[in-house]
Amino acid sequence: MVLLFIRHLDIAIKKHEIMSVIGWIKRTTLIAIAISLEVAVMLWLMFYFFTETLILTLTPTFMRTQKSLRGKVVVLTGGAGGVGQELALRLARANAKVVLWDINEEAMVKVKDNLEKEGHQVYCYTVDVTDRKNVYKNADLVKQEVGVVDILINNAGIVCGNTFLDIPDYMIEKTFQVNILSNYWTVKAFLPDMLRKGKGHIVTVSSLTGMLGTYKCTDYSATKHATIGFHESLHTELKTHGHRGISMTIVCPYFINTGMFAGCKPNMPMLTPREVSKRIITAIKQNEVYVTMPTWARFVLPLKQ
């Protein structure tokens, strides 16, 4: 009886082993099929988006669909600076409702006076974008006095321009507060309305130094690198949750001749506020996702890896 029991047990174990092997083969096959499908989909999407990008890059601006800015409420941080002034002018000439945010009230009034001489109405708010409560308070005022914001342009920025050990501690903190943390407060203030409307546009003015560490820019480059990460992650979140109506544009220009980079000795001529602002407006109208200035930089910079 014992021998018979052992024999039956041995047969059962072998059957179990056979079933285990069959089960393992099935599971492995299903996993392989799933991975193959995911890879196939990924390759197809890579091919599709690469082709789309190539076609759009080679298509002249005048042949691409451009949205109108007429009547759009646009909040522009750093509106009294060099690029900010030019952006405000071009937005106003496009008949947008321009809302300037800047901590420099005197400079902002000058911008407003110049635009009003051309017959444009501009709304100005003295805002410290590093102060979360101040941002939220003025965001509510804009909604009450101007209307729900359609386009947010995070343009405010500062730079110290010293080597690492020569940067004062307070300037490191301030650079992070202005260049990146403020983006969180402004987007949090205006994104909920865009989600409710199902449309909107967020523009992040970053820098090529956020893609390539630069001499005397350990603070500035780090913050601009952070803006790229923040922007791309938010873009992914919005698309994942189906918010296709909200466009996002990140702009990474070379050094701009606004006085911020005085003392720098770049390898190429600095960009002018006029050409940068013109490119940003074009990117907004065409719902471009990713812009570098000069354009060829986005193809060359990956080689640093």
Short mmCIF file of N, CA and C in Angstrom, two decimals, residues 71-75 96-101 121-125 138-150 190:
data_model
loop_
_atom_site.label_atom_id
_atom_site.label_comp_id
_atom_site.label_asym_id
_atom_site.label_seq_id
_atom_site.Cartn_x
_atom_site.Cartn_y
_atom_site.Cartn_z
N GLY A 71 -8.87 89.16 -28.59
CA GLY A 71 -9.76 89.00 -27.44
C GLY A 71 -9.27 88.04 -26.38
N LYS A 72 -8.13 87.39 -26.61
CA LYS A 72 -7.60 86.45 -25.63
C LYS A 72 -6.98 87.20 -24.44
N VAL A 73 -7.28 86.74 -23.24
CA VAL A 73 -6.69 87.32 -22.04
C VAL A 73 -5.34 86.65 -21.81
N VAL A 74 -4.28 87.45 -21.87
CA VAL A 74 -2.92 86.91 -21.76
C VAL A 74 -2.22 87.51 -20.56
N VAL A 75 -1.82 86.67 -19.62
CA VAL A 75 -1.02 87.12 -18.47
C VAL A 75 0.45 86.90 -18.81
N ALA A 96 -4.91 91.18 -28.44
CA ALA A 96 -5.13 90.40 -27.22
C ALA A 96 -5.32 91.36 -26.05
N LYS A 97 -5.94 90.85 -24.99
CA LYS A 97 -6.06 91.63 -23.76
C LYS A 97 -4.82 91.34 -22.92
N VAL A 98 -3.91 92.29 -22.93
CA VAL A 98 -2.60 92.07 -22.31
C VAL A 98 -2.63 92.44 -20.83
N VAL A 99 -2.22 91.49 -20.00
CA VAL A 99 -2.13 91.70 -18.55
C VAL A 99 -0.67 91.56 -18.15
N LEU A 100 -0.07 92.67 -17.74
CA LEU A 100 1.34 92.67 -17.37
C LEU A 100 1.51 92.44 -15.88
N TRP A 101 2.40 91.52 -15.55
CA TRP A 101 2.80 91.29 -14.16
C TRP A 101 4.29 91.57 -14.04
N GLN A 121 -5.16 98.98 -24.95
CA GLN A 121 -5.46 98.94 -23.52
C GLN A 121 -4.65 97.83 -22.87
N VAL A 122 -3.98 98.20 -21.78
CA VAL A 122 -3.13 97.24 -21.08
C VAL A 122 -3.48 97.25 -19.60
N TYR A 123 -3.49 96.08 -18.99
CA TYR A 123 -3.78 95.96 -17.56
C TYR A 123 -2.48 95.63 -16.84
N CYS A 124 -2.15 96.42 -15.81
CA CYS A 124 -0.90 96.24 -15.10
C CYS A 124 -1.13 95.89 -13.63
N TYR A 125 -0.37 94.93 -13.15
CA TYR A 125 -0.45 94.52 -11.76
C TYR A 125 0.98 94.37 -11.22
N ASN A 138 -3.51 88.35 -6.81
CA ASN A 138 -3.59 89.10 -8.06
C ASN A 138 -4.23 88.29 -9.18
N ALA A 139 -4.11 86.98 -9.10
CA ALA A 139 -4.79 86.12 -10.09
C ALA A 139 -6.29 86.28 -9.96
N ASP A 140 -6.79 86.34 -8.72
CA ASP A 140 -8.22 86.54 -8.49
C ASP A 140 -8.66 87.91 -9.00
N LEU A 141 -7.81 88.93 -8.81
CA LEU A 141 -8.13 90.28 -9.30
C LEU A 141 -8.23 90.30 -10.82
N VAL A 142 -7.31 89.61 -11.47
CA VAL A 142 -7.32 89.55 -12.94
C VAL A 142 -8.61 88.91 -13.43
N LYS A 143 -9.02 87.82 -12.80
CA LYS A 143 -10.25 87.13 -13.20
C LYS A 143 -11.47 88.03 -13.02
N GLN A 144 -11.47 88.84 -11.96
CA GLN A 144 -12.60 89.72 -11.69
C GLN A 144 -12.61 90.95 -12.60
N GLU A 145 -11.43 91.51 -12.85
CA GLU A 145 -11.34 92.79 -13.56
C GLU A 145 -11.14 92.65 -15.07
N VAL A 146 -10.53 91.56 -15.49
CA VAL A 146 -10.25 91.38 -16.92
C VAL A 146 -11.01 90.20 -17.51
N GLY A 147 -10.98 89.09 -16.81
CA GLY A 147 -11.66 87.89 -17.30
C GLY A 147 -10.81 86.65 -17.09
N VAL A 148 -11.38 85.52 -17.42
CA VAL A 148 -10.66 84.24 -17.29
C VAL A 148 -9.47 84.23 -18.24
N VAL A 149 -8.34 83.81 -17.75
CA VAL A 149 -7.10 83.84 -18.53
C VAL A 149 -7.07 82.71 -19.56
N ASP A 150 -6.74 83.09 -20.80
CA ASP A 150 -6.64 82.11 -21.88
C ASP A 150 -5.20 81.63 -22.09
N PHE A 190 -3.99 79.66 -12.54
CA PHE A 190 -4.78 79.81 -13.76
C PHE A 190 -5.18 78.50 -14.45
#
